[in-house]
Short mmCIF file of N, CA and C in Angstrom, two decimals:
data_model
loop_
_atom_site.label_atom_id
_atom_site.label_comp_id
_atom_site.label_asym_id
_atom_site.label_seq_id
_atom_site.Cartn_x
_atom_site.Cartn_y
_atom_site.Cartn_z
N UNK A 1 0.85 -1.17 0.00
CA UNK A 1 0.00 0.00 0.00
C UNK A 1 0.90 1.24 0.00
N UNK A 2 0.51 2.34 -0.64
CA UNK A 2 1.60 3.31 -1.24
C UNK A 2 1.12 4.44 0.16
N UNK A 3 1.79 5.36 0.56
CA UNK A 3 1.86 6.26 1.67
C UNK A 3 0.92 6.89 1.32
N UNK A 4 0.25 7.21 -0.34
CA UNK A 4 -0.79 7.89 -0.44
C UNK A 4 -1.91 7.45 0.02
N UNK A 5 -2.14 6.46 -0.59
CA UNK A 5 -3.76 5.51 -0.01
C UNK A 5 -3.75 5.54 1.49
N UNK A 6 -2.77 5.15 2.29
CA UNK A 6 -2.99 5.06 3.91
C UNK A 6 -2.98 6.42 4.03
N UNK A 7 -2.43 7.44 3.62
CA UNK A 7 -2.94 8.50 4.46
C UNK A 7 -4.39 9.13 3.76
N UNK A 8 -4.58 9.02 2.67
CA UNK A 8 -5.98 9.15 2.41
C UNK A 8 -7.16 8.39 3.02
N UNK A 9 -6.90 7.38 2.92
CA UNK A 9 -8.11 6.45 3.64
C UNK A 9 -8.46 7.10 4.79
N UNK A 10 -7.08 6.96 6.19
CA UNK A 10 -7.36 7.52 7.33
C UNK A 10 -8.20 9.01 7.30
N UNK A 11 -7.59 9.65 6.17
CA UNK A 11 -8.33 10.91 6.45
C UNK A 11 -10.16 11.30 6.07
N UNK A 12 -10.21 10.29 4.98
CA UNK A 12 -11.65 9.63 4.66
C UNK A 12 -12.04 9.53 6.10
N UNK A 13 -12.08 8.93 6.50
CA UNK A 13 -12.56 8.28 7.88
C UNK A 13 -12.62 9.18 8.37
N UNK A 14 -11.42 10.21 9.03
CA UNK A 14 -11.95 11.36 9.71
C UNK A 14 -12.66 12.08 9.56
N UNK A 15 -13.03 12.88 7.98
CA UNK A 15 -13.95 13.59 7.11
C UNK A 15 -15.16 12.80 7.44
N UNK A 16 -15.38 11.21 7.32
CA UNK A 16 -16.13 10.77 8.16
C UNK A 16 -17.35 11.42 9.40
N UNK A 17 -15.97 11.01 10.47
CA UNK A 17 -16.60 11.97 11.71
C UNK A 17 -16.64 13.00 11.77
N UNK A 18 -16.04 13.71 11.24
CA UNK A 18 -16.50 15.37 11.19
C UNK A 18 -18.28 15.26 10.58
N UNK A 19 -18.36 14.54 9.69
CA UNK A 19 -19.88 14.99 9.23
C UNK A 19 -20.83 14.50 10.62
N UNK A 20 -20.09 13.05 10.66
CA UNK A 20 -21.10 12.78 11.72
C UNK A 20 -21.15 13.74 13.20
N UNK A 21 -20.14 14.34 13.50
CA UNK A 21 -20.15 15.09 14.88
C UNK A 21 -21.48 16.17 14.16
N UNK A 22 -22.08 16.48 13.25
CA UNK A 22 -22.78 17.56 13.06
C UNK A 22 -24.39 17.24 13.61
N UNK A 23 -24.20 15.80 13.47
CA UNK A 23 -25.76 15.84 13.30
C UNK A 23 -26.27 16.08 14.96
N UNK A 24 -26.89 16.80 14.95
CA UNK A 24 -28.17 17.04 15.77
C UNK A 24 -27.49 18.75 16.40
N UNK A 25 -26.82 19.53 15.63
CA UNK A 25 -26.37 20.68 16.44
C UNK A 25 -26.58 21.39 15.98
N UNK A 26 -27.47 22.39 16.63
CA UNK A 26 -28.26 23.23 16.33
C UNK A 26 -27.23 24.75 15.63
N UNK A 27 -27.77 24.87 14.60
CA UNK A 27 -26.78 25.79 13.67
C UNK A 27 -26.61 27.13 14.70
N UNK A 28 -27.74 27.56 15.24
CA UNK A 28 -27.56 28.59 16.05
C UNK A 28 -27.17 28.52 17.64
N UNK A 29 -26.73 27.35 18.03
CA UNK A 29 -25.40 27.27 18.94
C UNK A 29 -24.33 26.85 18.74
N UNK A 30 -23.97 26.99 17.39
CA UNK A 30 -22.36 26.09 16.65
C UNK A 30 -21.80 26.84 17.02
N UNK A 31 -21.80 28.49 17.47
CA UNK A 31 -20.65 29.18 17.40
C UNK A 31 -21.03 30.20 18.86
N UNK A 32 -21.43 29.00 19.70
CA UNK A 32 -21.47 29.56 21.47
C UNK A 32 -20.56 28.39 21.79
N UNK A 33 -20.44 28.70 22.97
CA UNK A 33 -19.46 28.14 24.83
C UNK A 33 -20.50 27.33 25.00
N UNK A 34 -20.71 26.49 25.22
CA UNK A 34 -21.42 25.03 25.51
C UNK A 34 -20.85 25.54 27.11
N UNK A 35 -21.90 24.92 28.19
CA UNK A 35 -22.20 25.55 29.76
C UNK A 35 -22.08 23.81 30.60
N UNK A 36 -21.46 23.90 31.46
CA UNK A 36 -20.95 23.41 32.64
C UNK A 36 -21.26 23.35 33.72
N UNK A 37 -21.40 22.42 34.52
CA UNK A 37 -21.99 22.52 35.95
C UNK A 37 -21.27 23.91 36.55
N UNK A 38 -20.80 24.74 36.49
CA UNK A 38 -20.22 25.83 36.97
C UNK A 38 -20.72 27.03 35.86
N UNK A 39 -21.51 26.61 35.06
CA UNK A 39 -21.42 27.93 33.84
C UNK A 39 -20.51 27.75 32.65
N UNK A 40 -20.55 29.04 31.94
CA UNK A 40 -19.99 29.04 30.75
C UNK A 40 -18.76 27.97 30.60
N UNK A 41 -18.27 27.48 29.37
CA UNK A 41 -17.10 26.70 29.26
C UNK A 41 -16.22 26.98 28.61
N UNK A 42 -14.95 27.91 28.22
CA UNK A 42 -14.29 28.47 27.14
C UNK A 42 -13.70 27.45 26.58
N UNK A 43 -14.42 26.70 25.58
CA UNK A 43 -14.25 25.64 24.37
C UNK A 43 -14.32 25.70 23.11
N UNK A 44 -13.03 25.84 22.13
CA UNK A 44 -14.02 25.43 21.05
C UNK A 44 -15.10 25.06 20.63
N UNK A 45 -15.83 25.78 20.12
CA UNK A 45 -17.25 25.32 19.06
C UNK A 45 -16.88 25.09 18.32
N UNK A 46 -17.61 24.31 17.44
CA UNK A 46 -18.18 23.51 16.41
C UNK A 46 -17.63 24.66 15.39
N UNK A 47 -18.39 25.76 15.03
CA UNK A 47 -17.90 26.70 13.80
C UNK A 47 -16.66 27.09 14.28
N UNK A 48 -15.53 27.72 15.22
CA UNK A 48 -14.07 27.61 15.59
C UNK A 48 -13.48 26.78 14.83
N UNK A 49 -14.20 25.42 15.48
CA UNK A 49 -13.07 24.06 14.92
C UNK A 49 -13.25 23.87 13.33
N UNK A 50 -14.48 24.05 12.82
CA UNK A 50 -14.54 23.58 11.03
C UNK A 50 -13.67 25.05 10.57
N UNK A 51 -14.08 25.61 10.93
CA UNK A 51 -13.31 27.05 10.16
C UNK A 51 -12.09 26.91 10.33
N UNK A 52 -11.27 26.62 11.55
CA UNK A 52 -9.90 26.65 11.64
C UNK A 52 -9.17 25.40 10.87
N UNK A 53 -10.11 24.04 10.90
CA UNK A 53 -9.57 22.76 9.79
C UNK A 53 -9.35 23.76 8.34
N UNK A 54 -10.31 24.24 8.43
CA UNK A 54 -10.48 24.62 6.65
C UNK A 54 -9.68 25.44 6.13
N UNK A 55 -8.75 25.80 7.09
CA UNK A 55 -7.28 26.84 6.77
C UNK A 55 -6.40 25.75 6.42
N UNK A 56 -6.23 25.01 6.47
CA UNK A 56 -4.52 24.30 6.24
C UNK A 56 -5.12 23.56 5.29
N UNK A 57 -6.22 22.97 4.37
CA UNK A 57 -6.29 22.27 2.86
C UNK A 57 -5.39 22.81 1.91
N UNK A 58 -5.49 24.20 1.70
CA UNK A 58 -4.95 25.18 0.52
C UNK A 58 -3.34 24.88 0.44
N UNK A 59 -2.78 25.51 1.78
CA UNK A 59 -1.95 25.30 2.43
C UNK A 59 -1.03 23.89 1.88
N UNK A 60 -1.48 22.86 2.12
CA UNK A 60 -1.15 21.69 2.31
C UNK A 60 -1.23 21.16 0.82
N UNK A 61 -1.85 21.41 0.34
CA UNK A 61 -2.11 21.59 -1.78
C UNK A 61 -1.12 21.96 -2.18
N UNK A 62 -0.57 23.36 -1.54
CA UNK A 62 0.16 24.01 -2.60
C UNK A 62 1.54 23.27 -2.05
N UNK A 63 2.27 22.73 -0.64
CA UNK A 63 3.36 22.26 -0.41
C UNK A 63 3.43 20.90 -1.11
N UNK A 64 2.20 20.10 -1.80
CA UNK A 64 2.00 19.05 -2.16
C UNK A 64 2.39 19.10 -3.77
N UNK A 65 2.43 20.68 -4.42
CA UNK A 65 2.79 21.00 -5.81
C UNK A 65 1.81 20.82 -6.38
N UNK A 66 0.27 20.76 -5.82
CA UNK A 66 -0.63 20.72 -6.84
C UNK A 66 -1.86 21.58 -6.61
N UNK A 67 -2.58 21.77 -7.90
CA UNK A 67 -3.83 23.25 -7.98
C UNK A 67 -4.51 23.16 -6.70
N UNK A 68 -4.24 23.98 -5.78
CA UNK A 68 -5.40 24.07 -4.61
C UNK A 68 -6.38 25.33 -4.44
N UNK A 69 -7.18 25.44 -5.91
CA UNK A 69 -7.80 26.27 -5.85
C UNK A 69 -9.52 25.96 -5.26
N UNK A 70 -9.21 24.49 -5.36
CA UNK A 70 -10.61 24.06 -4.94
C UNK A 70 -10.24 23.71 -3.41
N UNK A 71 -9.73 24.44 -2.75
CA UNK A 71 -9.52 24.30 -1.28
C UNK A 71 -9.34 25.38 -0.99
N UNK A 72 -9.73 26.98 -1.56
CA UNK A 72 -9.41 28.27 -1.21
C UNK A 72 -10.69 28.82 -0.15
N UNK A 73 -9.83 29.69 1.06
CA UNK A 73 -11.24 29.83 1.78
C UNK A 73 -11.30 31.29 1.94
N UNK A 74 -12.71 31.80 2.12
CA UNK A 74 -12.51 33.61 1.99
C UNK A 74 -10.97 34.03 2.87
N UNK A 75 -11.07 35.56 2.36
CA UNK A 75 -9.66 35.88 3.41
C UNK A 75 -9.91 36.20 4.68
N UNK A 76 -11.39 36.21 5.17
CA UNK A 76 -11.71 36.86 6.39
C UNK A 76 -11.39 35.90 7.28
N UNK A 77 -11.14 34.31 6.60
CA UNK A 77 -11.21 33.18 7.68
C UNK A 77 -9.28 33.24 8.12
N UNK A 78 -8.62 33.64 7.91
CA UNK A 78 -7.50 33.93 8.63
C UNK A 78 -7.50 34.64 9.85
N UNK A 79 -8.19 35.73 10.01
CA UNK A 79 -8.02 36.66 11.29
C UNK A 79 -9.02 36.07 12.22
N UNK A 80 -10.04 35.09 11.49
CA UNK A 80 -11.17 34.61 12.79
C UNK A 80 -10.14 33.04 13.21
N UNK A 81 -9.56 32.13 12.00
CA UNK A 81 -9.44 30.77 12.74
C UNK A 81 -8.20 30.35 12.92
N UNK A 82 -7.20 31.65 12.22
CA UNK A 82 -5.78 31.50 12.12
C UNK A 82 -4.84 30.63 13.73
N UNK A 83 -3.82 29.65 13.31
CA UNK A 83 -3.25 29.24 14.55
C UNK A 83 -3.49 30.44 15.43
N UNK A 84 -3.37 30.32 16.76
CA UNK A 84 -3.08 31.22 17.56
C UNK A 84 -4.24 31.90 18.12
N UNK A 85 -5.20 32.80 17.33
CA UNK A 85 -6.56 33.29 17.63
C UNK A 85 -7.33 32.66 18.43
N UNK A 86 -7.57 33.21 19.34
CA UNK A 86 -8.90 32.39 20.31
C UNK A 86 -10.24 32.52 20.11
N UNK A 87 -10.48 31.26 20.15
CA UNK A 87 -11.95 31.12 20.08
C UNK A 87 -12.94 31.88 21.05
N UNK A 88 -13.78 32.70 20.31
CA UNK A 88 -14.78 33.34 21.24
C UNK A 88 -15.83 33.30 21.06
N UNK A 89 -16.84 33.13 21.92
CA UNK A 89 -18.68 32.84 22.50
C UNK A 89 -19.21 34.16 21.26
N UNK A 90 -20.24 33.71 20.69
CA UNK A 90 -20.72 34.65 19.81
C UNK A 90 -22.12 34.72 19.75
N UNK A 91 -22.56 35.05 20.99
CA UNK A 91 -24.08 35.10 21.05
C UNK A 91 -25.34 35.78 20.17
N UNK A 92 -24.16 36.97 19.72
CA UNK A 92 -25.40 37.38 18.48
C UNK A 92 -25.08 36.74 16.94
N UNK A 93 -24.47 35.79 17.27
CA UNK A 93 -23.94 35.88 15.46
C UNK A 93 -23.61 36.51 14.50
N UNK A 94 -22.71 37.42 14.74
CA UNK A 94 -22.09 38.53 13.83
C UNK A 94 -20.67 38.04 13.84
N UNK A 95 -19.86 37.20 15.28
CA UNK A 95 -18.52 37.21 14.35
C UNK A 95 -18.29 36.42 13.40
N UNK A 96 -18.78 35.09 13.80
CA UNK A 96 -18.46 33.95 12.70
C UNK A 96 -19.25 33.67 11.68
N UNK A 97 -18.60 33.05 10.83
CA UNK A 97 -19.76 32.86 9.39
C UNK A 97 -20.72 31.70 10.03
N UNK A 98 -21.66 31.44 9.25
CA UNK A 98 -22.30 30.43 9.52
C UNK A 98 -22.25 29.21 9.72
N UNK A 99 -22.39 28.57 10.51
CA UNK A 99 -22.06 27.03 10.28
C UNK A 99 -21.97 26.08 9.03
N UNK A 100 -23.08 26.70 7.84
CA UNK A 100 -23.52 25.74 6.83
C UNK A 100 -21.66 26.24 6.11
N UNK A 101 -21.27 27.66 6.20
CA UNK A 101 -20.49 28.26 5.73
C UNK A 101 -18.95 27.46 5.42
N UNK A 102 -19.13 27.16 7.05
CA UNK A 102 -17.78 26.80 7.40
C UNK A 102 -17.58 25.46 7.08
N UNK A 103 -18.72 24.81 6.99
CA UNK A 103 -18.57 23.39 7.55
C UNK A 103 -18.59 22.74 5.50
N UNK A 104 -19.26 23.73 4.97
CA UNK A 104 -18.92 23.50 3.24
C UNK A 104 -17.41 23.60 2.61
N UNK A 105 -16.83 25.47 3.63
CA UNK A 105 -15.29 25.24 3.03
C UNK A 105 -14.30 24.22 3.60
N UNK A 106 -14.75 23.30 4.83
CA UNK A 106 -13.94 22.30 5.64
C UNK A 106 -13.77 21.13 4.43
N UNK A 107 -15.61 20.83 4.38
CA UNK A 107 -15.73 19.46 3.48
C UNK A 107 -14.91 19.89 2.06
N UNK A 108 -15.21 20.53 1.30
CA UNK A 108 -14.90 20.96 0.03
C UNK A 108 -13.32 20.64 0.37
N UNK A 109 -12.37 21.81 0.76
CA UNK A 109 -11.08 21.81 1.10
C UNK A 109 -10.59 20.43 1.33
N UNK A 110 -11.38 19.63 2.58
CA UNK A 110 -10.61 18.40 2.78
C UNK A 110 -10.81 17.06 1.74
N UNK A 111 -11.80 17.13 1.15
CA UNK A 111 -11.80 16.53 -0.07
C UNK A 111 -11.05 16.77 -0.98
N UNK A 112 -10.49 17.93 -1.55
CA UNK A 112 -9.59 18.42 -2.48
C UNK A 112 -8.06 18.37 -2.10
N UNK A 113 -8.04 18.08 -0.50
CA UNK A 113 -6.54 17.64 -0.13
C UNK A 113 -6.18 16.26 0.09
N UNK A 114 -7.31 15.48 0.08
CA UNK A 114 -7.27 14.21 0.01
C UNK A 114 -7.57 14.08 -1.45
N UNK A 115 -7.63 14.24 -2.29
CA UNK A 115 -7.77 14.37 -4.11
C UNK A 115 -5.87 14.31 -4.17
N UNK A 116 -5.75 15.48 -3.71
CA UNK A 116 -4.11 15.72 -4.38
C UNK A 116 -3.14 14.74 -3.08
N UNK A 117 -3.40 14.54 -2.31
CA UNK A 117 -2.54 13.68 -1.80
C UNK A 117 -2.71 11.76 -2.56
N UNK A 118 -3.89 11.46 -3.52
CA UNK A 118 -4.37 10.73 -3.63
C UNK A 118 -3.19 10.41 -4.95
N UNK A 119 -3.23 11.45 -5.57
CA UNK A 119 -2.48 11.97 -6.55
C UNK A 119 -0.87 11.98 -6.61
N UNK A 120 -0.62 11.31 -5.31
CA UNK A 120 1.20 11.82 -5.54
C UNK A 120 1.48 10.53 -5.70
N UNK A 121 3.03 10.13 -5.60
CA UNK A 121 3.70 9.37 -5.30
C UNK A 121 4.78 9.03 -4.28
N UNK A 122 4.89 8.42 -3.47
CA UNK A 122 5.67 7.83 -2.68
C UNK A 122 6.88 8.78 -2.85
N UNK A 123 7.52 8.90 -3.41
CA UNK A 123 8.88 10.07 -4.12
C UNK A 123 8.49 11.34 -3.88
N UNK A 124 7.33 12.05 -4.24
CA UNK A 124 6.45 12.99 -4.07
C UNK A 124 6.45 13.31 -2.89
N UNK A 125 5.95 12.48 -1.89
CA UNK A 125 5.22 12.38 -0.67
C UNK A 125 6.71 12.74 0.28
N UNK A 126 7.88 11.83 -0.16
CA UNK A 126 9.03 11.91 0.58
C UNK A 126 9.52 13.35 0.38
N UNK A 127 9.40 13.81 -0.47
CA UNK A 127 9.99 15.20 -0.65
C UNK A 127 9.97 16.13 1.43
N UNK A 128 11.29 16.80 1.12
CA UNK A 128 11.37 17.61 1.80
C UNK A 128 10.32 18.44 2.07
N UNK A 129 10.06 19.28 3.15
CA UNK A 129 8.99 20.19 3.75
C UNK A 129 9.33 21.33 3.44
N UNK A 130 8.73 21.75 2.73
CA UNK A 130 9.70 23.48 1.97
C UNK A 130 9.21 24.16 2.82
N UNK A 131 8.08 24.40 3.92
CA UNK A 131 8.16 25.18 5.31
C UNK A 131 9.28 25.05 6.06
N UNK A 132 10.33 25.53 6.77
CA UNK A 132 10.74 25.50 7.68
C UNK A 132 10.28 25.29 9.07
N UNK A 133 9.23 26.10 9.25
CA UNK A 133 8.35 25.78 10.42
C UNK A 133 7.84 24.59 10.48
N UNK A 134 7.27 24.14 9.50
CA UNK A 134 6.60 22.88 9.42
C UNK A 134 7.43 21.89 9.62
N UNK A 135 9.11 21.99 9.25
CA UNK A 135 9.59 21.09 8.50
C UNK A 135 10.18 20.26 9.68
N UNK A 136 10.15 21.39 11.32
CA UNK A 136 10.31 20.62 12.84
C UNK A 136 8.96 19.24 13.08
N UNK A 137 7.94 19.74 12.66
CA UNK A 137 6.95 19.35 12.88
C UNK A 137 6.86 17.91 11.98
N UNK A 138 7.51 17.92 11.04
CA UNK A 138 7.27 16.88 9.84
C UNK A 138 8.34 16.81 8.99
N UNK A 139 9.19 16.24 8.63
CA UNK A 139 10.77 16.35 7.73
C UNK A 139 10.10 16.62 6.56
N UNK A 140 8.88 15.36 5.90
CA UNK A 140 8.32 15.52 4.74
C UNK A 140 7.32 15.85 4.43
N UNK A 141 6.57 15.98 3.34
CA UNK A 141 5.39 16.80 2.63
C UNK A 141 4.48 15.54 3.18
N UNK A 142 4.59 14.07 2.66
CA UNK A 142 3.36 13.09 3.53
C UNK A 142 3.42 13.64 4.78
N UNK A 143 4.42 13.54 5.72
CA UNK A 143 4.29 13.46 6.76
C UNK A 143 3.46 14.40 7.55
N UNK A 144 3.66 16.12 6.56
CA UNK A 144 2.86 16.78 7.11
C UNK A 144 1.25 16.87 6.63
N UNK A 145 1.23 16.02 5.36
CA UNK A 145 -0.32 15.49 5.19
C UNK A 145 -0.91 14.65 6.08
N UNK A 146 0.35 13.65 6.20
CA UNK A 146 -0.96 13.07 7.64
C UNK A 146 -1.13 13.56 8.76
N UNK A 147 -0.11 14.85 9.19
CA UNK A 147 -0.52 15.11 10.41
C UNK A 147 -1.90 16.53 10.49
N UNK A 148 -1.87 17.19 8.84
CA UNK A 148 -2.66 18.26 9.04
C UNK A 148 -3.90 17.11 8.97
N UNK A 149 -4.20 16.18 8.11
CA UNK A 149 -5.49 14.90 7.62
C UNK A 149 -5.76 14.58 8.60
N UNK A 150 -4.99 13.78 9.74
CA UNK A 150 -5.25 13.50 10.45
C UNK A 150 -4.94 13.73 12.14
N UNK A 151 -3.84 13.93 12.55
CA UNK A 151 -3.48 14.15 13.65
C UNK A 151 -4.51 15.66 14.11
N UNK A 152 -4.24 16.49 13.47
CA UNK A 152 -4.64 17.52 13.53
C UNK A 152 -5.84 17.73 13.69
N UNK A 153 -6.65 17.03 12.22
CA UNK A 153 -7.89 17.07 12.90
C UNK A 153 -8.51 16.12 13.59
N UNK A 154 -8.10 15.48 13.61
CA UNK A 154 -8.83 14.14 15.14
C UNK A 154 -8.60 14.64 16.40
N UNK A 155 -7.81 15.37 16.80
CA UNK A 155 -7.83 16.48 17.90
C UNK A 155 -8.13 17.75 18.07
N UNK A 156 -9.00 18.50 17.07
CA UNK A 156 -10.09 19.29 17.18
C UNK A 156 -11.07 18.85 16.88
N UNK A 157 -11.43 17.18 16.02
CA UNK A 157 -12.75 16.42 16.45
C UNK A 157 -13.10 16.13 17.82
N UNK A 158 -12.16 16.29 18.41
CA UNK A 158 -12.40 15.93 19.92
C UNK A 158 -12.67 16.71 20.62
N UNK A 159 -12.46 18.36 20.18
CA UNK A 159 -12.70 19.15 20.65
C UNK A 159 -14.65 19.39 20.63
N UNK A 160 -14.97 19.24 19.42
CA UNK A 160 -16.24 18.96 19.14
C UNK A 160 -16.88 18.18 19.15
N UNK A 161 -16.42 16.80 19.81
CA UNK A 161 -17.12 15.57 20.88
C UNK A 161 -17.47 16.18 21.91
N UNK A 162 -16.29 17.02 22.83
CA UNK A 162 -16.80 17.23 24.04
C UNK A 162 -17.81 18.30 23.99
N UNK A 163 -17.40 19.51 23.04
CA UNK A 163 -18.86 20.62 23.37
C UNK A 163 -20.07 19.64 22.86
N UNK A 164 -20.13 18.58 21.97
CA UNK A 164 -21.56 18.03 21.81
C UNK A 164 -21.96 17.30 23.20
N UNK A 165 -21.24 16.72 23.76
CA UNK A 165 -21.51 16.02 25.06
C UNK A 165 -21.99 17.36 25.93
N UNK A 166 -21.21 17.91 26.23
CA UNK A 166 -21.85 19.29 27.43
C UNK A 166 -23.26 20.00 26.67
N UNK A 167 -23.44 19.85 25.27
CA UNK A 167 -24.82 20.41 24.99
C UNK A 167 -25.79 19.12 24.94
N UNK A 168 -25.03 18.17 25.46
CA UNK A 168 -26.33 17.12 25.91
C UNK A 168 -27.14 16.36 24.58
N UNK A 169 -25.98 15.97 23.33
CA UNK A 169 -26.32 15.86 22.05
C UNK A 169 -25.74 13.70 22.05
N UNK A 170 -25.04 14.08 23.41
CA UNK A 170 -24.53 12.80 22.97
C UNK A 170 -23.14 11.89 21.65
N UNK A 171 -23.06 10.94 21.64
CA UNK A 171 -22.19 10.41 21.19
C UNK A 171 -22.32 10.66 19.61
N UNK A 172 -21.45 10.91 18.77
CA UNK A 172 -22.05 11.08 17.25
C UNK A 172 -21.86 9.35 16.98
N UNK A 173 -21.14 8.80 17.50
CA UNK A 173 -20.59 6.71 16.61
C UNK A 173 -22.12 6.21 16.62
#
């Protein structure tokens, strides 16, 4: 099995649970603090976490050497989901885009990075990390596909297990 297929598959699967963490959450609390036997909870939401996945497809296209125009997301989603930015409670719905918003440029994007990773070759995949930053994080271009595909996001899926559990939505499996 070639490094492409295993890291595509796995990330299938995750794209997976991302759809499934959606069902039953109400579009107009995707982008609140899910509440705690003590009150508010400063957690990622649901629109945080799809918006911030949906930054590194493009990203991860273009270190891969191939068209990632079908993984481009408005420019406003940098200053709301960029590393670093904190997630904040948005009770009137004015900061974040919409859920249907976010959760279209996530799917779209991560389909189109699992397309071009589908697309390489083993030689390809080994290539050096032309980030520097990245390149601590991952020596090679697979390596940092499977960790944005998967590592990455299976631990902000988890982030959006637990706010579905505290809004009392239960298990998505």
């Amino acid at each position: 099995m070639s490094q492409a297929s295993t890291i595509a598959a796995c990330a299938t699967r995750a794209l997976g649970l991302a759809e499934g963490l959606l069902n039953g959450i109400d579009a107009q609390r995707a982008a609140r603090f899910t509440h705690g036997a003590n009150g508010p909870v400063n957690a990622n939401h649901p629109a945080f976490v799809y918006g911030h996945l949906s930054l590194y497809n493009a990203m991860l296209i273009g270190m891969l050497g191939k068209d990632a125009s079908d993984a481009q997301v408005p420019v406003t989603y940098e200053g709301l989901f960029k590393h670093g930015v904190e997630c904040v409670d948005d009770p009137n719905g004015d900061i974040y885009p919409s859920l249907d918003e976010v959760v279209e440029n996530f799917k779209r994007g991560t389909q189109a990075a699992i397309k071009a990773v589908e697309s390489c070759t083993d030689d390809e995949l080994n290539a050096q990390t032309p980030d520097e930053g990245f390149r601590t994080l991952a020596p090679t271009v697979g390596g940092i596909a499977n960790f944005l595909l998967n590592d990455h996001t299976m631990f902000h899926l988890g982030q959006v297990s637990t706010w579905r559990r505290c809004e009392g939505l239960g298990s998505a499996m």
